[in-house]
Amino acid sequence: MARISIFGIGYVGVVAAACLAKDGHDVIAVDVDPGKIDAINNAKSPIVEKGLGDLVKEVVEAGRLIATDDVQHAIDNTDASFVCVGTPSAPDGSVGLTYVSSVCESIGKALAAKDAFHSVIIRSTIVPGSTEGTCIPVLEAASGKTAGTDFGMGYYPEFLRESTAIEDYYDPGLIVFGALEDRTAAILTEINAHLGTKIHVVDLRTAEMVKYTSNTWRAVKVTFANEIGNIAKSCGLDGQTVMEILCSDTKVNISPYFMRPGFAFGGSCLPKDVRALRHLAQTREVRSPMLDAVVAANEAQIAKAEQMVAKANAKKVGFVGISFKPGTDDLRESPLAELAGRLIKSGVAVEIYDPFVHEAYANANSTAGRGNDVVPDLADRLVPELGKLIEGSDAIVVGNLYKETVAELDKVSGSKPMVDLARLRRDLVSQGGYEGICW
């Protein structure tokens, strides 16, 4: 069992302290507010949360949770510290790090007087880079020690919802943390091992980003549901019924397939249906800012890819894929076709390898090139062999991912300018002449 100090007896701090103590860990809660300290030491919860009062009473009476304002005592008598103080928005909307910095400075001063190794783990919600850019420098300056060597460092976000915090703690949908070294990772693994949820061990900044992504995604879902509800009501429909039915489809509508960062959407359904729903909202005088943003964001992703290709200064660009997705010859509103058309208009020569579109033309299908209205002379631009396309191009755009192309494209990913909109391999990141659109 671990000995843990919790800095900040707010909502996250007191729930974490009580649950850790229930699991058998010895916990010291630290705060500057004497009222919160007294409440815990008197076996009372300083906040109202379902089931928390009884839990605090249980663990305090068992001797596994105490509270203090003595930072040195807390550091000297624990192996790891969780920083759970607030990060309110600054006037410009940025995250406020005043409380986090202050606590890190206090912990750092206490670490200076401690010989044993100690891990500092941030739980406060902070934007990517904050642990490395703010917390570590403050701790190192105050302690005279080096993070990752003389003391441990981690970032461990929480995903607790008010009113169901204890249930969420013991039945988490997500566990993720970042650690600079093995000892901090071992502590965080130990306290989560019994929960039965996969533990994601990542770098500090990825863990920070996951927290913000999770919270923002929840906000997006609420906003989307409200917007659909407003439009549904204007049509005399029950928006809650519509969304309940939508959420019953776990194959497509709740699928992770559409949650993979990459290129813009296209095809015969999504673009026109978003436009149609926006138009319906307008005719009903219902505002649809999220639907408006969907259209704008999709266009921005195409424009971003165009800028990436332009940076290569290539006179001849080879496209791998031109249909709106792999496995079809359908070009209706294909963002790849739109991108190719823009490059052609700017004077760039474009050739295309797409086995499905090529097959349609080779078989003289009456529907060959269906949906294309932006790529002139499409049939003449098709190249049947990938090797020939690569050899004859100054730069490559990987638009659709075909399994048989991965190895050959991978060979030239470091030697020929490449804009990857599909991701050849998960370990490839933008460097040198290789540019991934979202990685």
CSV table of C-alpha atoms in Angstrom, one decimal:
chain,number,residue,atom,x,y,z
A,1,MET,CA,0.0,0.0,0.0
A,2,ALA,CA,1.1,3.5,-0.7
A,3,ARG,CA,1.4,6.6,1.5
A,4,ILE,CA,-0.1,9.5,-0.4
A,5,SER,CA,-0.6,13.2,0.4
A,6,ILE,CA,-3.4,15.1,-1.4
A,7,PHE,CA,-2.9,18.8,-1.9
A,8,GLY,CA,-6.2,20.6,-2.2
A,9,ILE,CA,-9.2,19.5,-0.3
A,10,GLY,CA,-11.7,20.5,-2.9
A,11,TYR,CA,-14.1,18.3,-4.9
A,12,VAL,CA,-11.4,16.1,-6.6
A,13,GLY,CA,-9.1,16.1,-3.7
A,14,VAL,CA,-11.5,15.0,-1.0
A,15,VAL,CA,-13.0,12.3,-3.2
A,16,ALA,CA,-9.6,10.9,-4.2
A,17,ALA,CA,-8.4,11.1,-0.6
A,18,ALA,CA,-11.4,9.2,0.8
A,19,CYS,CA,-11.4,6.5,-2.0
A,20,LEU,CA,-7.6,5.9,-1.7
A,21,ALA,CA,-8.0,5.6,2.1
A,22,LYS,CA,-10.9,3.1,1.6
A,23,ASP,CA,-8.6,1.1,-0.6
A,24,GLY,CA,-6.1,0.8,2.3
A,25,HIS,CA,-3.6,3.5,1.5
A,26,ASP,CA,-2.6,6.0,4.2
A,27,VAL,CA,-3.6,9.5,3.1
A,28,ILE,CA,-2.8,13.0,4.4
A,29,ALA,CA,-5.0,15.7,3.0
A,30,VAL,CA,-3.3,19.2,2.8
A,31,ASP,CA,-5.0,22.6,2.5
A,32,VAL,CA,-4.7,26.2,3.7
A,33,ASP,CA,-8.4,26.3,4.7
A,34,PRO,CA,-8.8,25.5,8.4
A,35,GLY,CA,-12.5,24.8,8.0
A,36,LYS,CA,-11.8,21.9,5.5
A,37,ILE,CA,-9.0,20.6,7.7
A,38,ASP,CA,-11.2,20.6,10.8
A,39,ALA,CA,-14.1,19.0,8.9
A,40,ILE,CA,-12.0,16.0,7.8
A,41,ASN,CA,-10.3,15.5,11.2
A,42,ASN,CA,-13.7,15.5,12.7
A,43,ALA,CA,-14.7,12.7,10.3
A,44,LYS,CA,-16.9,15.0,8.2
A,45,SER,CA,-16.8,15.7,4.5
A,46,PRO,CA,-16.1,19.4,3.6
A,47,ILE,CA,-18.3,19.1,0.5
A,48,VAL,CA,-21.7,17.6,-0.3
A,49,GLU,CA,-21.4,14.5,-2.6
A,50,LYS,CA,-23.5,11.4,-2.6
A,51,GLY,CA,-22.0,8.8,-0.2
A,52,LEU,CA,-19.0,10.9,0.6
A,53,GLY,CA,-19.9,11.8,4.2
A,54,ASP,CA,-20.2,8.2,5.2
A,55,LEU,CA,-17.0,7.3,3.4
A,56,VAL,CA,-15.0,10.1,5.0
A,57,LYS,CA,-16.3,9.1,8.4
A,58,GLU,CA,-15.3,5.4,7.8
A,59,VAL,CA,-11.7,6.1,6.7
A,60,VAL,CA,-11.0,8.8,9.3
A,61,GLU,CA,-12.2,6.6,12.1
A,62,ALA,CA,-10.0,3.8,10.7
A,63,GLY,CA,-7.0,6.1,11.0
A,64,ARG,CA,-6.2,6.1,7.2
A,65,LEU,CA,-7.1,9.7,6.5
A,66,ILE,CA,-6.0,12.9,8.3
A,67,ALA,CA,-5.8,16.5,7.3
A,68,THR,CA,-3.2,19.2,7.9
A,69,ASP,CA,-1.8,22.5,6.7
A,70,ASP,CA,1.8,21.3,7.4
A,71,VAL,CA,3.4,20.8,4.0
A,72,GLN,CA,6.7,19.5,5.4
A,73,HIS,CA,4.9,16.9,7.6
A,74,ALA,CA,2.9,15.7,4.6
A,75,ILE,CA,5.9,15.3,2.4
A,76,ASP,CA,8.0,13.7,5.0
A,77,ASN,CA,5.4,11.1,5.8
A,78,THR,CA,4.3,10.1,2.3
A,79,ASP,CA,5.8,8.7,-0.8
A,80,ALA,CA,3.8,10.6,-3.4
A,81,SER,CA,1.8,13.8,-3.5
A,82,PHE,CA,-1.3,14.5,-5.7
A,83,VAL,CA,-1.8,18.1,-6.6
A,84,CYS,CA,-5.6,18.6,-6.9
A,85,VAL,CA,-6.0,22.4,-6.7
A,86,GLY,CA,-8.3,24.5,-9.0
A,87,THR,CA,-7.2,25.9,-12.3
A,88,PRO,CA,-9.8,28.6,-13.0
A,89,SER,CA,-9.9,30.4,-16.3
A,90,ALA,CA,-7.7,33.6,-16.6
A,91,PRO,CA,-9.4,36.7,-18.1
A,92,ASP,CA,-8.2,35.8,-21.6
A,93,GLY,CA,-9.6,32.3,-21.4
A,94,SER,CA,-6.3,30.6,-20.7
A,95,VAL,CA,-5.9,28.1,-17.9
A,96,GLY,CA,-5.0,29.7,-14.6
A,97,LEU,CA,-1.9,28.1,-13.0
A,98,THR,CA,-1.5,30.4,-10.0
A,99,TYR,CA,-2.7,27.8,-7.5
A,100,VAL,CA,-0.8,24.9,-9.1
A,101,SER,CA,2.4,27.0,-9.2
A,102,SER,CA,2.0,28.0,-5.5
A,103,VAL,CA,1.5,24.4,-4.4
A,104,CYS,CA,4.4,23.2,-6.5
A,105,GLU,CA,6.6,25.8,-4.9
A,106,SER,CA,5.5,24.7,-1.4
A,107,ILE,CA,6.1,21.0,-2.3
A,108,GLY,CA,9.5,21.9,-3.8
A,109,LYS,CA,10.7,23.6,-0.6
A,110,ALA,CA,9.7,20.6,1.4
A,111,LEU,CA,11.4,18.2,-1.0
A,112,ALA,CA,14.6,20.2,-0.5
A,113,ALA,CA,14.6,18.9,3.1
A,114,LYS,CA,13.8,15.3,2.3
A,115,ASP,CA,16.4,12.8,1.4
A,116,ALA,CA,14.1,10.0,0.2
A,117,PHE,CA,12.7,9.8,-3.3
A,118,HIS,CA,9.2,11.4,-3.6
A,119,SER,CA,6.8,11.5,-6.5
A,120,VAL,CA,4.8,14.7,-7.4
A,121,ILE,CA,1.7,13.9,-9.5
A,122,ILE,CA,-0.5,16.6,-10.9
A,123,ARG,CA,-4.2,15.9,-11.1
A,124,SER,CA,-5.4,19.4,-11.7
A,125,THR,CA,-6.7,20.1,-15.3
A,126,ILE,CA,-3.9,21.8,-17.2
A,127,VAL,CA,-3.3,22.3,-20.9
A,128,PRO,CA,-0.6,20.2,-22.7
A,129,GLY,CA,2.9,21.3,-21.8
A,130,SER,CA,2.0,22.8,-18.4
A,131,THR,CA,3.6,20.0,-16.3
A,132,GLU,CA,6.9,20.4,-18.2
A,133,GLY,CA,6.7,24.1,-18.8
A,134,THR,CA,5.4,25.3,-15.3
A,135,CYS,CA,5.3,22.6,-12.7
A,136,ILE,CA,8.7,21.0,-13.2
A,137,PRO,CA,10.6,24.3,-13.4
A,138,VAL,CA,8.9,25.5,-10.2
A,139,LEU,CA,9.5,22.3,-8.3
A,140,GLU,CA,13.2,22.1,-9.5
A,141,ALA,CA,13.8,25.8,-8.6
A,142,ALA,CA,12.3,25.4,-5.1
A,143,SER,CA,13.9,22.0,-4.3
A,144,GLY,CA,17.3,22.3,-6.0
A,145,LYS,CA,16.6,18.8,-7.4
A,146,THR,CA,16.0,17.4,-10.8
A,147,ALA,CA,12.7,15.9,-11.9
A,148,GLY,CA,12.9,12.3,-13.1
A,149,THR,CA,16.1,11.8,-11.2
A,150,ASP,CA,15.9,13.2,-7.7
A,151,PHE,CA,12.1,13.2,-7.5
A,152,GLY,CA,9.3,11.7,-9.5
A,153,MET,CA,6.9,13.5,-11.8
A,154,GLY,CA,3.6,12.5,-13.2
A,155,TYR,CA,0.3,13.7,-14.7
A,156,TYR,CA,-2.8,11.7,-13.8
A,157,PRO,CA,-6.1,13.3,-14.8
A,158,GLU,CA,-9.4,12.6,-13.2
A,159,PHE,CA,-12.7,11.9,-14.9
A,160,LEU,CA,-15.1,12.2,-11.9
A,161,ARG,CA,-18.6,13.6,-12.4
A,162,GLU,CA,-20.3,15.4,-9.5
A,163,SER,CA,-23.1,13.5,-7.9
A,164,THR,CA,-21.6,10.1,-9.1
A,165,ALA,CA,-18.0,10.7,-8.1
A,166,ILE,CA,-17.5,7.6,-5.9
A,167,GLU,CA,-19.2,5.4,-8.5
A,168,ASP,CA,-17.0,6.9,-11.2
A,169,TYR,CA,-13.9,6.3,-9.1
A,170,TYR,CA,-14.5,2.6,-8.7
A,171,ASP,CA,-16.0,2.0,-12.2
A,172,PRO,CA,-13.9,4.3,-14.4
A,173,GLY,CA,-14.4,4.5,-18.2
A,174,LEU,CA,-10.9,5.7,-18.7
A,175,ILE,CA,-7.5,5.5,-16.8
A,176,VAL,CA,-4.6,7.4,-18.2
A,177,PHE,CA,-1.4,8.8,-16.8
A,178,GLY,CA,2.0,10.0,-17.8
A,179,ALA,CA,5.2,9.6,-15.7
A,180,LEU,CA,8.8,10.7,-16.1
A,181,GLU,CA,10.2,7.5,-14.5
A,182,ASP,CA,9.3,4.0,-13.4
A,183,ARG,CA,8.8,4.6,-9.7
A,184,THR,CA,6.0,7.1,-10.3
A,185,ALA,CA,4.4,4.9,-12.9
A,186,ALA,CA,4.6,2.0,-10.5
A,187,ILE,CA,2.7,3.9,-7.8
A,188,LEU,CA,-0.1,5.0,-10.2
A,189,THR,CA,-0.3,1.5,-11.6
A,190,GLU,CA,-0.6,0.0,-8.1
A,191,ILE,CA,-3.5,2.3,-7.0
A,192,ASN,CA,-5.4,1.5,-10.2
A,193,ALA,CA,-4.7,-2.1,-10.8
A,194,HIS,CA,-7.7,-3.4,-8.9
A,195,LEU,CA,-10.2,-1.3,-10.9
A,196,GLY,CA,-10.4,-3.7,-13.9
A,197,THR,CA,-10.0,-0.9,-16.5
A,198,LYS,CA,-7.3,-0.8,-19.1
A,199,ILE,CA,-4.5,1.5,-17.9
A,200,HIS,CA,-3.0,3.8,-20.6
A,201,VAL,CA,0.6,4.9,-19.8
A,202,VAL,CA,1.6,7.8,-22.1
A,203,ASP,CA,3.8,10.9,-22.0
A,204,LEU,CA,2.9,13.8,-19.8
A,205,ARG,CA,1.5,16.0,-22.6
A,206,THR,CA,-0.6,13.3,-24.1
A,207,ALA,CA,-2.2,12.7,-20.7
A,208,GLU,CA,-2.9,16.4,-20.3
A,209,MET,CA,-4.4,16.5,-23.8
A,210,VAL,CA,-6.7,13.5,-23.1
A,211,LYS,CA,-8.2,15.3,-20.2
A,212,TYR,CA,-9.1,18.4,-22.2
A,213,THR,CA,-10.3,16.3,-25.1
A,214,SER,CA,-12.6,14.3,-22.8
A,215,ASN,CA,-14.2,17.4,-21.3
A,216,THR,CA,-14.5,19.2,-24.6
A,217,TRP,CA,-16.0,16.2,-26.2
A,218,ARG,CA,-18.7,16.1,-23.5
A,219,ALA,CA,-19.4,19.8,-24.2
A,220,VAL,CA,-19.6,19.1,-27.9
A,221,LYS,CA,-22.1,16.3,-27.4
A,222,VAL,CA,-24.4,18.4,-25.1
A,223,THR,CA,-24.3,21.3,-27.7
A,224,PHE,CA,-25.0,18.9,-30.6
A,225,ALA,CA,-27.9,17.3,-28.8
A,226,ASN,CA,-29.4,20.7,-27.9
A,227,GLU,CA,-29.0,21.9,-31.5
A,228,ILE,CA,-30.8,18.7,-32.8
A,229,GLY,CA,-33.4,19.2,-30.2
A,230,ASN,CA,-34.1,22.8,-31.2
A,231,ILE,CA,-34.4,21.8,-34.9
A,232,ALA,CA,-36.6,18.7,-34.0
A,233,LYS,CA,-38.9,20.9,-31.9
A,234,SER,CA,-39.3,23.4,-34.7
A,235,CYS,CA,-40.6,20.4,-36.8
A,236,GLY,CA,-43.0,19.3,-34.1
A,237,LEU,CA,-40.8,16.4,-33.1
A,238,ASP,CA,-39.3,15.2,-29.8
A,239,GLY,CA,-35.6,15.8,-29.9
A,240,GLN,CA,-34.9,13.5,-26.9
A,241,THR,CA,-36.6,10.6,-28.7
A,242,VAL,CA,-34.5,11.3,-31.8
A,243,MET,CA,-31.2,11.3,-29.8
A,244,GLU,CA,-32.2,8.2,-27.8
A,245,ILE,CA,-32.7,6.3,-31.0
A,246,LEU,CA,-29.5,7.6,-32.4
A,247,CYS,CA,-27.5,6.5,-29.4
A,248,SER,CA,-29.0,3.0,-29.6
A,249,ASP,CA,-26.8,2.4,-32.7
A,250,THR,CA,-23.4,1.4,-31.3
A,251,LYS,CA,-22.2,0.1,-34.7
A,252,VAL,CA,-22.0,3.4,-36.6
A,253,ASN,CA,-23.2,6.4,-34.6
A,254,ILE,CA,-21.2,5.5,-31.5
A,255,SER,CA,-18.3,4.0,-33.5
A,256,PRO,CA,-14.7,5.0,-32.9
A,257,TYR,CA,-14.3,4.8,-36.7
A,258,PHE,CA,-15.4,8.4,-37.0
A,259,MET,CA,-13.2,9.6,-34.1
A,260,ARG,CA,-9.9,9.1,-35.9
A,261,PRO,CA,-8.2,12.4,-36.8
A,262,GLY,CA,-7.3,12.7,-40.5
A,263,PHE,CA,-8.7,14.3,-43.6
A,264,ALA,CA,-12.0,15.8,-44.4
A,265,PHE,CA,-15.3,13.9,-44.8
A,266,GLY,CA,-17.0,13.6,-48.2
A,267,GLY,CA,-19.2,11.2,-50.1
A,268,SER,CA,-22.8,11.1,-51.2
A,269,CYS,CA,-24.4,11.5,-47.7
A,270,LEU,CA,-22.5,13.5,-45.1
A,271,PRO,CA,-21.9,16.8,-47.0
A,272,LYS,CA,-25.4,17.1,-48.5
A,273,ASP,CA,-27.2,16.0,-45.4
A,274,VAL,CA,-25.4,18.5,-43.2
A,275,ARG,CA,-26.3,21.2,-45.7
A,276,ALA,CA,-29.9,20.1,-45.8
A,277,LEU,CA,-30.2,20.1,-42.0
A,278,ARG,CA,-28.7,23.6,-41.9
A,279,HIS,CA,-31.1,24.8,-44.5
A,280,LEU,CA,-34.1,23.2,-42.6
A,281,ALA,CA,-32.9,25.1,-39.5
A,282,GLN,CA,-32.7,28.3,-41.4
A,283,THR,CA,-36.2,27.9,-42.8
A,284,ARG,CA,-37.5,27.3,-39.3
A,285,GLU,CA,-35.5,30.3,-38.0
A,286,VAL,CA,-33.5,28.1,-35.7
A,287,ARG,CA,-29.8,28.9,-35.1
A,288,SER,CA,-27.4,26.1,-35.9
A,289,PRO,CA,-23.9,27.3,-35.0
A,290,MET,CA,-22.5,23.8,-34.5
A,291,LEU,CA,-23.7,22.6,-38.0
A,292,ASP,CA,-22.3,25.8,-39.4
A,293,ALA,CA,-19.0,25.0,-37.7
A,294,VAL,CA,-19.0,21.5,-39.1
A,295,VAL,CA,-19.1,22.8,-42.7
A,296,ALA,CA,-16.5,25.4,-42.0
A,297,ALA,CA,-14.2,23.0,-40.2
A,298,ASN,CA,-14.4,20.4,-43.0
A,299,GLU,CA,-13.4,23.1,-45.5
A,300,ALA,CA,-10.6,24.2,-43.3
A,301,GLN,CA,-9.2,20.7,-43.3
A,302,ILE,CA,-9.1,20.7,-47.1
A,303,ALA,CA,-7.4,24.1,-47.1
A,304,LYS,CA,-4.9,22.8,-44.6
A,305,ALA,CA,-3.9,19.9,-46.9
A,306,GLU,CA,-3.6,22.3,-49.8
A,307,GLN,CA,-1.2,24.4,-47.9
A,308,MET,CA,0.8,21.4,-46.9
A,309,VAL,CA,1.2,20.3,-50.5
A,310,ALA,CA,2.1,23.8,-51.6
A,311,LYS,CA,5.0,23.8,-49.0
A,312,ALA,CA,6.6,21.0,-51.0
A,313,ASN,CA,6.9,23.2,-54.1
A,314,ALA,CA,6.3,20.2,-56.3
A,315,LYS,CA,5.5,20.7,-60.0
A,316,LYS,CA,4.1,17.2,-60.2
A,317,VAL,CA,2.1,15.5,-57.4
A,318,GLY,CA,1.0,11.9,-57.3
A,319,PHE,CA,-2.2,11.1,-55.5
A,320,VAL,CA,-2.7,7.7,-53.8
A,321,GLY,CA,-6.5,7.6,-53.8
A,322,ILE,CA,-9.0,10.0,-55.3
A,323,SER,CA,-12.4,8.5,-54.3
A,324,PHE,CA,-14.1,9.8,-51.2
A,325,LYS,CA,-12.9,6.7,-49.2
A,326,PRO,CA,-11.0,3.4,-49.9
A,327,GLY,CA,-12.9,0.5,-51.4
A,328,THR,CA,-15.1,2.5,-53.8
A,329,ASP,CA,-14.9,4.4,-57.1
A,330,ASP,CA,-17.4,7.0,-55.9
A,331,LEU,CA,-16.1,10.5,-56.2
A,332,ARG,CA,-19.2,12.4,-55.1
A,333,GLU,CA,-17.9,15.3,-53.0
A,334,SER,CA,-14.6,13.6,-52.5
A,335,PRO,CA,-12.3,15.9,-50.5
A,336,LEU,CA,-9.4,14.3,-52.3
A,337,ALA,CA,-10.9,15.2,-55.7
A,338,GLU,CA,-11.5,18.7,-54.5
A,339,LEU,CA,-7.8,19.0,-53.3
A,340,ALA,CA,-6.6,17.6,-56.7
A,341,GLY,CA,-8.8,20.0,-58.6
A,342,ARG,CA,-7.4,23.0,-56.6
A,343,LEU,CA,-3.8,21.9,-57.3
A,344,ILE,CA,-4.5,21.5,-61.0
A,345,LYS,CA,-6.0,25.0,-61.2
A,346,SER,CA,-2.9,26.4,-59.6
A,347,GLY,CA,-0.7,24.8,-62.3
A,348,VAL,CA,0.4,21.7,-60.5
A,349,ALA,CA,0.5,18.5,-62.7
A,350,VAL,CA,-1.5,15.7,-60.9
A,351,GLU,CA,-1.4,12.0,-61.5
A,352,ILE,CA,-3.5,9.5,-59.6
A,353,TYR,CA,-3.2,5.9,-58.4
A,354,ASP,CA,-6.6,4.6,-57.4
A,355,PRO,CA,-7.3,0.9,-58.1
A,356,PHE,CA,-11.1,1.1,-57.8
A,357,VAL,CA,-11.5,4.2,-60.0
A,358,HIS,CA,-9.0,2.7,-62.5
A,359,GLU,CA,-11.0,-0.6,-62.5
A,360,ALA,CA,-14.2,1.3,-63.3
A,361,TYR,CA,-12.5,3.0,-66.3
A,362,ALA,CA,-10.7,-0.2,-67.4
A,363,ASN,CA,-14.0,-2.1,-67.5
A,364,ALA,CA,-15.7,0.8,-69.4
A,365,ASN,CA,-18.3,1.1,-66.7
A,366,SER,CA,-21.0,3.6,-67.5
A,367,THR,CA,-20.6,5.0,-64.0
A,368,ALA,CA,-16.8,5.4,-64.3
A,369,GLY,CA,-15.8,8.7,-62.7
A,370,ARG,CA,-19.2,9.1,-61.0
A,371,GLY,CA,-19.5,12.2,-59.0
A,372,ASN,CA,-16.4,13.9,-60.4
A,373,ASP,CA,-16.9,17.5,-61.4
A,374,VAL,CA,-13.6,19.0,-60.2
A,375,VAL,CA,-10.8,16.9,-61.7
A,376,PRO,CA,-10.4,17.5,-65.5
A,377,ASP,CA,-9.3,14.6,-67.7
A,378,LEU,CA,-9.5,12.2,-64.8
A,379,ALA,CA,-9.2,9.1,-66.9
A,380,ASP,CA,-5.9,10.4,-68.5
A,381,ARG,CA,-4.5,11.1,-65.1
A,382,LEU,CA,-4.9,7.6,-63.7
A,383,VAL,CA,-1.7,5.5,-63.3
A,384,PRO,CA,-2.2,1.7,-63.0
A,385,GLU,CA,1.1,1.1,-61.1
A,386,LEU,CA,2.0,2.7,-57.9
A,387,GLY,CA,5.7,2.4,-58.6
A,388,LYS,CA,5.3,4.4,-61.8
A,389,LEU,CA,3.4,7.1,-59.9
A,390,ILE,CA,6.0,7.4,-57.2
A,391,GLU,CA,8.9,7.5,-59.7
A,392,GLY,CA,7.2,10.2,-61.8
A,393,SER,CA,6.2,12.5,-59.0
A,394,ASP,CA,8.0,15.3,-57.1
A,395,ALA,CA,5.7,14.7,-54.1
A,396,ILE,CA,3.1,12.2,-53.0
A,397,VAL,CA,-0.3,12.7,-51.4
A,398,VAL,CA,-1.5,9.7,-49.5
A,399,GLY,CA,-5.2,10.1,-49.5
A,400,ASN,CA,-6.7,6.7,-49.2
A,401,LEU,CA,-4.9,3.8,-47.5
A,402,TYR,CA,-4.7,0.5,-49.5
A,403,LYS,CA,-2.9,-2.4,-47.8
A,404,GLU,CA,-1.0,-3.3,-50.9
A,405,THR,CA,0.5,0.2,-51.1
A,406,VAL,CA,1.8,0.6,-47.6
A,407,ALA,CA,5.2,-1.1,-47.9
A,408,GLU,CA,6.1,0.7,-51.1
A,409,LEU,CA,5.0,4.1,-49.8
A,410,ASP,CA,6.8,3.5,-46.6
A,411,LYS,CA,10.1,3.0,-48.4
A,412,VAL,CA,10.0,6.5,-49.9
A,413,SER,CA,8.4,8.3,-46.9
A,414,GLY,CA,11.8,9.6,-45.8
A,415,SER,CA,13.3,10.3,-49.2
A,416,LYS,CA,10.5,12.0,-51.2
A,417,PRO,CA,8.2,14.8,-50.0
A,418,MET,CA,5.0,13.2,-48.8
A,419,VAL,CA,1.7,14.6,-47.4
A,420,ASP,CA,-0.1,11.8,-45.5
A,421,LEU,CA,-3.8,12.3,-45.0
A,422,ALA,CA,-4.4,8.6,-44.0
A,423,ARG,CA,-1.4,7.6,-41.9
A,424,LEU,CA,0.7,4.8,-43.3
A,425,ARG,CA,1.9,3.7,-39.9
A,426,ARG,CA,1.0,4.7,-36.3
A,427,ASP,CA,4.7,5.4,-35.5
A,428,LEU,CA,5.1,7.9,-38.3
A,429,VAL,CA,5.1,11.5,-37.3
A,430,SER,CA,5.9,14.7,-39.2
A,431,GLN,CA,9.6,15.1,-39.8
A,432,GLY,CA,11.8,15.9,-42.7
A,433,GLY,CA,9.9,15.7,-45.9
A,434,TYR,CA,7.1,13.6,-44.4
A,435,GLU,CA,4.0,15.6,-43.2
A,436,GLY,CA,1.1,14.0,-41.5
A,437,ILE,CA,-2.1,16.1,-41.5
A,438,CYS,CA,-2.9,15.5,-37.8
A,439,TRP,CA,0.3,13.8,-36.5
